[in-house]
XYZ file of C-alpha atoms in Angstrom:
523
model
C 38.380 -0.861 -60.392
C 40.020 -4.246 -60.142
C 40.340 -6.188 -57.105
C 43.456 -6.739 -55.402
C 45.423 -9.551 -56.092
C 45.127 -12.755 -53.383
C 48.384 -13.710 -51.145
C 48.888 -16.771 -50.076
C 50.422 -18.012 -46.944
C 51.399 -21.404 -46.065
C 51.456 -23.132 -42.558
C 52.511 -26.366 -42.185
C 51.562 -28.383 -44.718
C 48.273 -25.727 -45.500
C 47.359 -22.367 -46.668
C 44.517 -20.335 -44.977
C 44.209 -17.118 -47.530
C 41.982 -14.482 -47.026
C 41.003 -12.409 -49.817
C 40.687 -8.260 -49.830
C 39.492 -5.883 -52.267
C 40.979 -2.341 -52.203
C 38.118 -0.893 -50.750
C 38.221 -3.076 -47.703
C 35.648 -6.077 -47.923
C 37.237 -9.205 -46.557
C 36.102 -12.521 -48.490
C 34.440 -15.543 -46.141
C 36.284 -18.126 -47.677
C 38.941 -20.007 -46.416
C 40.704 -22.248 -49.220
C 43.593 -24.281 -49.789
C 45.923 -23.088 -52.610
C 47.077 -25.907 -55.258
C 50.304 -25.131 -54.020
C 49.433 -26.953 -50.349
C 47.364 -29.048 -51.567
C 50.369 -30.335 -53.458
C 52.779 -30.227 -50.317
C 50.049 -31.961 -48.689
C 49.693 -35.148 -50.785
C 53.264 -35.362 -52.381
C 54.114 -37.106 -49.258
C 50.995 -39.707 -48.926
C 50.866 -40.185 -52.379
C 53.973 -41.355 -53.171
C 53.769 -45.709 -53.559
C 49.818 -45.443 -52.916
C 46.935 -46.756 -55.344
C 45.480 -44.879 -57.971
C 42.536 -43.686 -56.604
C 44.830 -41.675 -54.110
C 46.362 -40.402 -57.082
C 42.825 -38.859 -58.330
C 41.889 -37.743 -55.114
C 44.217 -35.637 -55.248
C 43.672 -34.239 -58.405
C 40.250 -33.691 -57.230
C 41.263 -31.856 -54.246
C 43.285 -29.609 -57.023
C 39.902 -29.203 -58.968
C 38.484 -28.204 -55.747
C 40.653 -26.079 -54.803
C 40.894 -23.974 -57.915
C 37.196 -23.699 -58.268
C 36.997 -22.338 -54.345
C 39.886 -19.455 -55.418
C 37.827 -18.596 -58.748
C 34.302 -18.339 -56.079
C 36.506 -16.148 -53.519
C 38.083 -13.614 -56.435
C 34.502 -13.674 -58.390
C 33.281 -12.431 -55.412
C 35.973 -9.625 -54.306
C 35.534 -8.706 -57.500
C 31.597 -8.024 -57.251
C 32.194 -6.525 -53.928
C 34.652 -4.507 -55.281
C 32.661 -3.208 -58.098
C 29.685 -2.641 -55.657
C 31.415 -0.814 -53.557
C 32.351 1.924 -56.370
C 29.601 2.125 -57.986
C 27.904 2.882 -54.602
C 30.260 5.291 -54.288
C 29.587 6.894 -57.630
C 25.577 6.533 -56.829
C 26.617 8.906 -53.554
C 28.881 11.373 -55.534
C 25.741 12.084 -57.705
C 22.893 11.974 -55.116
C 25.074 14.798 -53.435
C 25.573 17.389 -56.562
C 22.053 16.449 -57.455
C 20.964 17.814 -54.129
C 23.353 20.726 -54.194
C 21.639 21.598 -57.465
C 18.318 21.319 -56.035
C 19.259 23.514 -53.328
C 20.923 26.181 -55.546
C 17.967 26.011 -57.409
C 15.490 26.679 -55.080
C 17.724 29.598 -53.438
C 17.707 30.910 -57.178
C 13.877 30.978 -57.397
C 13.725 32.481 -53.544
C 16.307 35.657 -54.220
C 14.153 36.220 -57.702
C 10.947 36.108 -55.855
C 12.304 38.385 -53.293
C 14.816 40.614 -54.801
C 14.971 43.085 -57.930
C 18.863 42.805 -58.092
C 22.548 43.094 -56.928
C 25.952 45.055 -56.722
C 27.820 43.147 -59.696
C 31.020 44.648 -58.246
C 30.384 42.644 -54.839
C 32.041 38.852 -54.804
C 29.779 37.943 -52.310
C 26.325 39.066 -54.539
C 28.273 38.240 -57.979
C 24.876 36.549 -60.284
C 25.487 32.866 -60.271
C 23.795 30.524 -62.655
C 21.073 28.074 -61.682
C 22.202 24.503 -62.275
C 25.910 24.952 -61.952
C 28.119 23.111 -59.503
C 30.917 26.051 -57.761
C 33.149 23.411 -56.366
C 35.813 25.742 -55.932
C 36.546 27.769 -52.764
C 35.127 31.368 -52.440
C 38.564 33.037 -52.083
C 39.393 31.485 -55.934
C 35.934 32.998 -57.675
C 36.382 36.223 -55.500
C 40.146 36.354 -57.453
C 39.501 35.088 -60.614
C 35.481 36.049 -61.413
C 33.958 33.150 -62.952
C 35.215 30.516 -63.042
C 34.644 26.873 -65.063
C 34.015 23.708 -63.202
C 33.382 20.812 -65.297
C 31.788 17.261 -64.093
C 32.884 13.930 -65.357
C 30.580 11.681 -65.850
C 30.012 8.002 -67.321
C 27.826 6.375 -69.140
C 25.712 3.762 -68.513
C 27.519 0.589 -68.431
C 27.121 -2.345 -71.402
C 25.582 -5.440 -69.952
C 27.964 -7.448 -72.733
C 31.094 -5.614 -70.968
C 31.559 -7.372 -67.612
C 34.864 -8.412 -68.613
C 36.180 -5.722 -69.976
C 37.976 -3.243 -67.211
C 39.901 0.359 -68.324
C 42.235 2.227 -66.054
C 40.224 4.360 -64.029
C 41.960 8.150 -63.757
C 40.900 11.551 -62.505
C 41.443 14.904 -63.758
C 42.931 17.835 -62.927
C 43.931 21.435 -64.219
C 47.383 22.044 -64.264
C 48.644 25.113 -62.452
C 52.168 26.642 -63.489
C 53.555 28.287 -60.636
C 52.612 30.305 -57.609
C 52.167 33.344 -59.162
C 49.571 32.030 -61.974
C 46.491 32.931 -62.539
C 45.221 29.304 -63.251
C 44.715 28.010 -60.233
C 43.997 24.324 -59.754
C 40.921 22.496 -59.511
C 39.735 18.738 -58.973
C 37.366 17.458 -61.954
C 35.187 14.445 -60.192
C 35.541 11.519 -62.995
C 34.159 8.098 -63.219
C 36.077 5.405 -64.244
C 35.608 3.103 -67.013
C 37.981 6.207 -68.858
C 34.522 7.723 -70.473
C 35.106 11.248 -70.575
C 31.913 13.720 -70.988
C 31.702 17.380 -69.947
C 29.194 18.761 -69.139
C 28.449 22.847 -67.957
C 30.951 24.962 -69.724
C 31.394 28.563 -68.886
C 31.006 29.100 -72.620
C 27.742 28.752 -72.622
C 25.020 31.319 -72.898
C 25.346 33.382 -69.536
C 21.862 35.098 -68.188
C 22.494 37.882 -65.494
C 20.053 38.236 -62.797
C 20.363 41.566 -60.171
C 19.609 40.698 -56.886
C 19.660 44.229 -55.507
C 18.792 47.491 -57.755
C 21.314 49.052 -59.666
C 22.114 52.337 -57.604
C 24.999 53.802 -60.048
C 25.469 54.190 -63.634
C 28.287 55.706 -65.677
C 28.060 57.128 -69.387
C 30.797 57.248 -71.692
C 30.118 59.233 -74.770
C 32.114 59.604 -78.401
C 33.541 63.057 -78.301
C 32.875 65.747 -80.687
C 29.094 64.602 -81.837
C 26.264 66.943 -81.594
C 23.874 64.150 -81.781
C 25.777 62.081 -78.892
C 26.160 65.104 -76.762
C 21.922 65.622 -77.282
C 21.192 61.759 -76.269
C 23.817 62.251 -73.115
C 21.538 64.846 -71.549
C 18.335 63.400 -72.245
C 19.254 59.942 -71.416
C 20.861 61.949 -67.871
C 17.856 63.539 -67.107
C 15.763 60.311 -67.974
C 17.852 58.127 -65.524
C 17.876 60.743 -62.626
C 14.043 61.518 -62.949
C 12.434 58.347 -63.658
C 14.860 55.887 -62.198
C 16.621 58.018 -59.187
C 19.956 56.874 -60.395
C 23.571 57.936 -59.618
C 25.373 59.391 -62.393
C 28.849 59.415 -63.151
C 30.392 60.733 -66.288
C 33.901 61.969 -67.473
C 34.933 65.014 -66.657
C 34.615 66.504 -70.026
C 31.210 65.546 -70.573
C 30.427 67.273 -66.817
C 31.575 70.677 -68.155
C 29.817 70.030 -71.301
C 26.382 69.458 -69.133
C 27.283 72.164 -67.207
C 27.392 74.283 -69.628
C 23.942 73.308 -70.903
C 22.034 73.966 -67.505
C 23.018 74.211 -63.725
C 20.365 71.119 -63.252
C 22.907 68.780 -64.258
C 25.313 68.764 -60.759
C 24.072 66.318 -59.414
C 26.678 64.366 -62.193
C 29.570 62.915 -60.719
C 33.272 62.790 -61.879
C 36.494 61.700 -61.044
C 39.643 64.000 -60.228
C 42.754 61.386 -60.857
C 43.810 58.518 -61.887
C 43.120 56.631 -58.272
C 39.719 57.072 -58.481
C 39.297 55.707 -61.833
C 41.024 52.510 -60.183
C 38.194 52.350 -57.789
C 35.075 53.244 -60.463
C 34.329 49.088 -60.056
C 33.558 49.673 -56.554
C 31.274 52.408 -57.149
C 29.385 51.445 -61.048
C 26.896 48.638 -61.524
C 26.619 49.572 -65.000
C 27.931 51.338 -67.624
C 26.220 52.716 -70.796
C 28.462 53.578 -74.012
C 27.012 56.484 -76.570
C 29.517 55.819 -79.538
C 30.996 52.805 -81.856
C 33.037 50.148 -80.984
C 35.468 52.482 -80.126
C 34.014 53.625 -77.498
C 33.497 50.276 -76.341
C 37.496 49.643 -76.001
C 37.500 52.922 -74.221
C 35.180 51.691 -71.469
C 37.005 48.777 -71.332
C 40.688 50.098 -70.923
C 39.263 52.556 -67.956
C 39.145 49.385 -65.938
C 42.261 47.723 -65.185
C 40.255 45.023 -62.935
C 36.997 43.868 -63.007
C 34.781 45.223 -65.246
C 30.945 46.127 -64.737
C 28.284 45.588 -67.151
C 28.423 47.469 -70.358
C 25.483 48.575 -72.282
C 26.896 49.704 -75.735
C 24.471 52.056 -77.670
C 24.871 51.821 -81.155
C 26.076 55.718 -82.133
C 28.927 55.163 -84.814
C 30.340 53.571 -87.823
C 30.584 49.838 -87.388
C 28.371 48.338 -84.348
C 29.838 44.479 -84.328
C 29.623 44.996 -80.154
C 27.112 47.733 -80.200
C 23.652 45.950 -81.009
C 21.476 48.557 -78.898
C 19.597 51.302 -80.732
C 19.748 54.626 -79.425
C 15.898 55.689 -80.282
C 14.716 52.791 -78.483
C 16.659 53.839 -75.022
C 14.130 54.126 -72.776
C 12.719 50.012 -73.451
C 16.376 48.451 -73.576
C 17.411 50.195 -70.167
C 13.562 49.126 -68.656
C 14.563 45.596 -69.845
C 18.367 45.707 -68.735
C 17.873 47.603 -65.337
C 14.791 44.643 -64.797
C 16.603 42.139 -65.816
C 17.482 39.399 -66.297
C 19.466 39.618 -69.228
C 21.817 37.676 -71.843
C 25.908 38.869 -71.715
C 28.750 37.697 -73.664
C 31.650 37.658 -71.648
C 34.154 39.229 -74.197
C 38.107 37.870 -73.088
C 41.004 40.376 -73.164
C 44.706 39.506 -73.312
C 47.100 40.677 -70.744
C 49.959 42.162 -72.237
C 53.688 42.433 -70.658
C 56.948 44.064 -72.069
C 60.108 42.799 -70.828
C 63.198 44.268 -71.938
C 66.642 43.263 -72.442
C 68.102 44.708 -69.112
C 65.719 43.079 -66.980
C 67.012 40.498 -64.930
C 64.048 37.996 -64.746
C 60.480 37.465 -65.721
C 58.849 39.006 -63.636
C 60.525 42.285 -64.181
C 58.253 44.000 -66.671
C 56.565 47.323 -67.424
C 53.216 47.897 -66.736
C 50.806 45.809 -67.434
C 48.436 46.719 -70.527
C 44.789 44.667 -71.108
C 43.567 44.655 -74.410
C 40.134 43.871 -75.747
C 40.592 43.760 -79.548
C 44.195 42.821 -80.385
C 47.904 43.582 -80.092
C 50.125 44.418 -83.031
C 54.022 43.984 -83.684
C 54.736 45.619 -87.119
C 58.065 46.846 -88.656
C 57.089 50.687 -88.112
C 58.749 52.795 -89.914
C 61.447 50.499 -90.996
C 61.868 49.397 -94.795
C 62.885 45.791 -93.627
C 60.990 42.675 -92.180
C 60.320 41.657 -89.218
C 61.939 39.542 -87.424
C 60.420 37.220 -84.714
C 60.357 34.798 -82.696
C 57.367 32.798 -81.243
C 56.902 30.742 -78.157
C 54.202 29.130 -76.997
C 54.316 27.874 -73.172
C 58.254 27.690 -74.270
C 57.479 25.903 -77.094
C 59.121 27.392 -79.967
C 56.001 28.093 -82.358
C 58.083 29.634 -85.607
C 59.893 32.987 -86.829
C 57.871 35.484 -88.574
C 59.615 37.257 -91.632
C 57.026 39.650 -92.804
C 55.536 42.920 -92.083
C 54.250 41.662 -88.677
C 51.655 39.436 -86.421
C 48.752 39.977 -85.030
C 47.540 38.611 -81.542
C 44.110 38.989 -81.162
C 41.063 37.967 -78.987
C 37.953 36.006 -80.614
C 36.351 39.228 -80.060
C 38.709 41.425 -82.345
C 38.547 38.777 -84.580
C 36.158 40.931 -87.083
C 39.236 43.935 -87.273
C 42.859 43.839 -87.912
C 42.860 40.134 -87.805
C 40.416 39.550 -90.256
C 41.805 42.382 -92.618
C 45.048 40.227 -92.171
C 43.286 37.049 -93.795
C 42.674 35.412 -89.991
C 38.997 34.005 -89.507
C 35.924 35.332 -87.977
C 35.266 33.663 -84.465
C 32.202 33.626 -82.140
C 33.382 36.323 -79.186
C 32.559 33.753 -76.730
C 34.763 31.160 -77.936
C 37.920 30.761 -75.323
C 41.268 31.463 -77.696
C 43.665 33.330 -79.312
C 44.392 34.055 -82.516
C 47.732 33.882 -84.215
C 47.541 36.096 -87.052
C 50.685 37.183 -89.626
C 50.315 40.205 -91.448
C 51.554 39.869 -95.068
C 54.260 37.409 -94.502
C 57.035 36.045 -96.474
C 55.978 32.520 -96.861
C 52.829 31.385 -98.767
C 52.522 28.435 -96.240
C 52.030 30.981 -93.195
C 48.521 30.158 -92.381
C 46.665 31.769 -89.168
C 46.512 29.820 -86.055
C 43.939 30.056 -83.360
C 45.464 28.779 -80.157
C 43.346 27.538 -76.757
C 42.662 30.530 -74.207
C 45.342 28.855 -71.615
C 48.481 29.005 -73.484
C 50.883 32.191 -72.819
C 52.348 33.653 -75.906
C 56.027 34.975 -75.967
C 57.304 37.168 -79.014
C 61.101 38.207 -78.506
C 62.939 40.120 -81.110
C 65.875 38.173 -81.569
C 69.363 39.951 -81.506
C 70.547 39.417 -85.027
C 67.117 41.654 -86.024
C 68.070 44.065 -88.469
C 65.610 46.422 -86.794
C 63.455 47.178 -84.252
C 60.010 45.788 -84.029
C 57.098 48.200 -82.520
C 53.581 47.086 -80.622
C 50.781 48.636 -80.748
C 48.227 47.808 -78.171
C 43.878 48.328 -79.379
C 45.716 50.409 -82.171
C 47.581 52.675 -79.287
C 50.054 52.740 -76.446
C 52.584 52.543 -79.057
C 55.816 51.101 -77.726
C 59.390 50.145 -79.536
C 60.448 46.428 -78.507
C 64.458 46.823 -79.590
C 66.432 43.069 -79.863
C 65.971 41.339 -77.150
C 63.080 42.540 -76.018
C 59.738 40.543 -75.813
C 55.795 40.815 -75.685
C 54.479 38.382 -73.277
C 50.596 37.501 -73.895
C 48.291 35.489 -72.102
C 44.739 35.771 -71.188
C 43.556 37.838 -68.032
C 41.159 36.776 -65.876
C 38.923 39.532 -66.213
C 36.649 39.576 -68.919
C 34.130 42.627 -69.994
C 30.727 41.642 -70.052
C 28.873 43.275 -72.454
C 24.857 43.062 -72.141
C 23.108 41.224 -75.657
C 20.333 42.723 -77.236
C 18.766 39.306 -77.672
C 21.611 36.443 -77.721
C 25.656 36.444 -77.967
C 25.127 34.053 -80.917
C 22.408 36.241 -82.360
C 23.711 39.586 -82.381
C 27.310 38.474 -83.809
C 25.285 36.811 -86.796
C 23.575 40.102 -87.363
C 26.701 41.871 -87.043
C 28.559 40.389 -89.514
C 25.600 40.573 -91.836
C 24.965 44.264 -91.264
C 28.183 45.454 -90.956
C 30.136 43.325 -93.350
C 27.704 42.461 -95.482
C 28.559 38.595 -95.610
C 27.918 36.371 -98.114
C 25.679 38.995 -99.408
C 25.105 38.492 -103.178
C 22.137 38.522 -105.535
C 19.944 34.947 -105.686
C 20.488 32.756 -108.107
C 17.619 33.041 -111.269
C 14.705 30.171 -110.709
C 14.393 30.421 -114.799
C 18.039 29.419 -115.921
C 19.243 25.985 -117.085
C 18.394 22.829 -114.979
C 19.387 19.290 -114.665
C 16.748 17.287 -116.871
């Protein structure tokens, strides 16, 4: 931070300066300024002997060495003061830390777990600073706060000064969901980060889990088998609440009267309010019947525990024969999650007569598609990004996906495979007209608008997780952004870990036969 410039004020024939820093220390010195010291001797000099005549330059010398002492000095002061100031910033998150830290030891010594659905007992992670108010994580989940900070500074660099700044996020209107928060940052314009919300994320219950609900693959012999046992298992051993959809009641029903003790839902309301009522839920299926859980909650989303029951398992890495150790070890706890993103889609059509006139809402965990249908000509599309026009896509269609559908349509389209944790979205065209069309993967904040243009031969359709069909005729548009509620699915060992062995088992990558140790070699 650079001190403030020195005015000077002259009375009479003298100037009595005092010198201030921004932050508020007032220099001791009193000095003439070469511009009195002139006034003062122009007169007396004038006709006098030479050794007046030095004098006076003497009294200049003097004068400029005093204002050099008195701005060296504002200076230090000045940089004391901040970097006290910085030394206090730390000393308080480091004791806000240490705090956090010990309350985090306390609760686990204490306390088996928590309600996940509960803001006020939502699992927070030792060693992160929550500089945010309560009301903003109770609305948005969890949310990122990032500290600044500098390095240590160059003992060759004295001299050198940068523009000090501070940081900010950037919140677009009232009615975003990006809401803004300060970023402490030191100056010298070094910019570290440091705790990201992308890293690996441990849950810890605070309270036991009291309510669990199943979600099964229909028409499987073998998944309707592992239901009831698993039922019976959680009621008996760990006196759990059960809930379960209504077919698979009837279907336990049928089995034996000891099964009504399940619970179900009658209508749609109540499904809205299964997040108040679940701690966990446990999926008997693919990833299919991952999506499904996740599209029954329009909101927050509890725990998932996906058993591994179907055809491709890139988010189901649980085995179903070893049940009864991977529930011990979840319902214990603690244990690894990868917070999987999901895209927030709205349609707006034509008629409407502004933005925020749309249909209803539609979350998505995998991807949305827009695809000619039917139709025997191209598409025809426009892309914004944040009103930035992005391009037009002339082709069969595009693909907007999450890093977690990454491995399906997307990939099949040419787009790349991306870690589900990683924060973005990926831009993917599906067979388009242009051999320069490459895929894009965009940053998690940006919102995506895709409007059929009115000189579109045809319509354009959307498909939403590869349903909820829906006709977008010109003038129409998809709006896409990111929602701020995320389904955390539980990891069988790490997020990083069990996508590796995902794409390995159930892609088979980069799977080909070693090379022979015999053959031809460099001499």
């Amino acid at each position: 931070m650079a001190p403030s410039k020195q005015n000077s004020s002259v009375n009479g024939n003298a100037s009595m300066p005092s010198s201030q820093s921004e932050n508020g220390f007032v220099s001791s010195y009193s000095l003439f300024s070469e511009k009195a010291v002139h006034e003062l001797l122009q007169s007396s000099i004038q006709g006098s002997d030479d050794h007046l005549i030095e004098f006076s330059e003497a009294l200049r010398t003097v004068a400029k060495a005093l204002r050099r002492a008195a701005e060296g000095k504002a200076s230090a002061q000045a940089e004391a003061a901040e970097w006290k100031r910085k030394y206090e910033l730390e000393r308080a998150r480091n004791l806000r830390l240490e705090y956090k830290d010990q309350s985090c030891q306390e609760n686990q010594n204490d306390l088996d777990g928590a309600r996940i659905d509960d803001p006020a007992n939502q699992p927070k992670l030792c060693g992160e600073a929550y500089d945010c108010s309560e009301s903003c994580c109770a609305r948005n989940g969890i949310c990122s706060h990032e500290v600044l900070r500098d390095g240590k500074p160059d003992s060759d660099s004295k001299m050198l000064r940068k523009a000090s700044f501070k940081l900010s996020w950037y919140c677009k209107g009232e009615k975003s969901d990006q809401h803004k928060h300060d970023i402490v940052s030191f100056e010298r314009g070094n910019i570290t980060t440091a705790e990201r919300s992308s890293k690996q994320i441990t849950l810890k219950w605070e309270s036991c889990p009291q309510t669990v609900l199943i979600l099964t693959k229909p028409n499987s012999v073998s998944v309707r088998i592992l239901c009831a046992e698993m039922v019976r298992w959680l009621r008996e051993k760990k006196k759990l609440d059960i809930y379960v959809e209504p077919r698979v009641r009837l279907e336990l029903l049928s089995e034996s009267s000891y099964f009504s003790f399940v619970e179900t839902w009658k209508d749609e309301k109540e499904i809205l309010l299964l997040h108040t009522k679940v701690d966990l839920v446990i999926t008997l299926g693919g990833d299919g019947t991952v999506l499904w859980a996740a599209s029954m909650f329009k909101g927050p989303v509890p725990p998932i525990v996906p058993f591994s029951l179907g055809s491709l398992g890139f988010m189901t890495p649980f085995h179903s024969e070893h049940y009864r150790e991977s529930l011990e070890s979840v319902l214990k706890g603690p244990i690894s999650i990868t917070l999987r993103h999901r895209l927030l889609c709205h349609v707006i059509r034509d008629a409407a007569k502004n933005e925020y006139e749309t249909e209803e809402p539609i979350l998505v965990l995998n991807e949305v598609t827009i695809d000619r249908g039917i139709s025997s000509y191209l598409t025809n599309l426009e892309c914004y990004c944040d009103n930035s026009f992005v391009t037009s896509v002339q082709g069969d269609g595009l693909i907007l996906s999450t890093t977690s559908g990454s491995t399906a349509y997307s990939l099949a389209a040419g787009g790349s495979m991306v870690h589900p944790q990683v924060p973005g979205i990926l831009f993917t065209p599906i067979c388009p007209h242009s051999l320069s069309f490459r895929p894009l993967i965009l940053p998690e904040h940006v919102t995506l608008r895709i409007q059929i243009p009115f000189n579109s031969r045809s319509p354009a359709w959307a498909s939403f997780d590869g349903k909820d069909r829906k006709q977008l005729a010109p003038g129409d548009a998809l709006v896409c952004s990111m929602a701020p509620w995320p389904v955390p699915t539980a990891c069988l060992v790490d997020s990083t870990n069990d996508f590796l062995r995902s794409i390995h088992d159930g892609l088979h990558w980069n799977l080909r036969k070693t090379q022979s140790f015999d053959g031809p070699r460099d001499s």
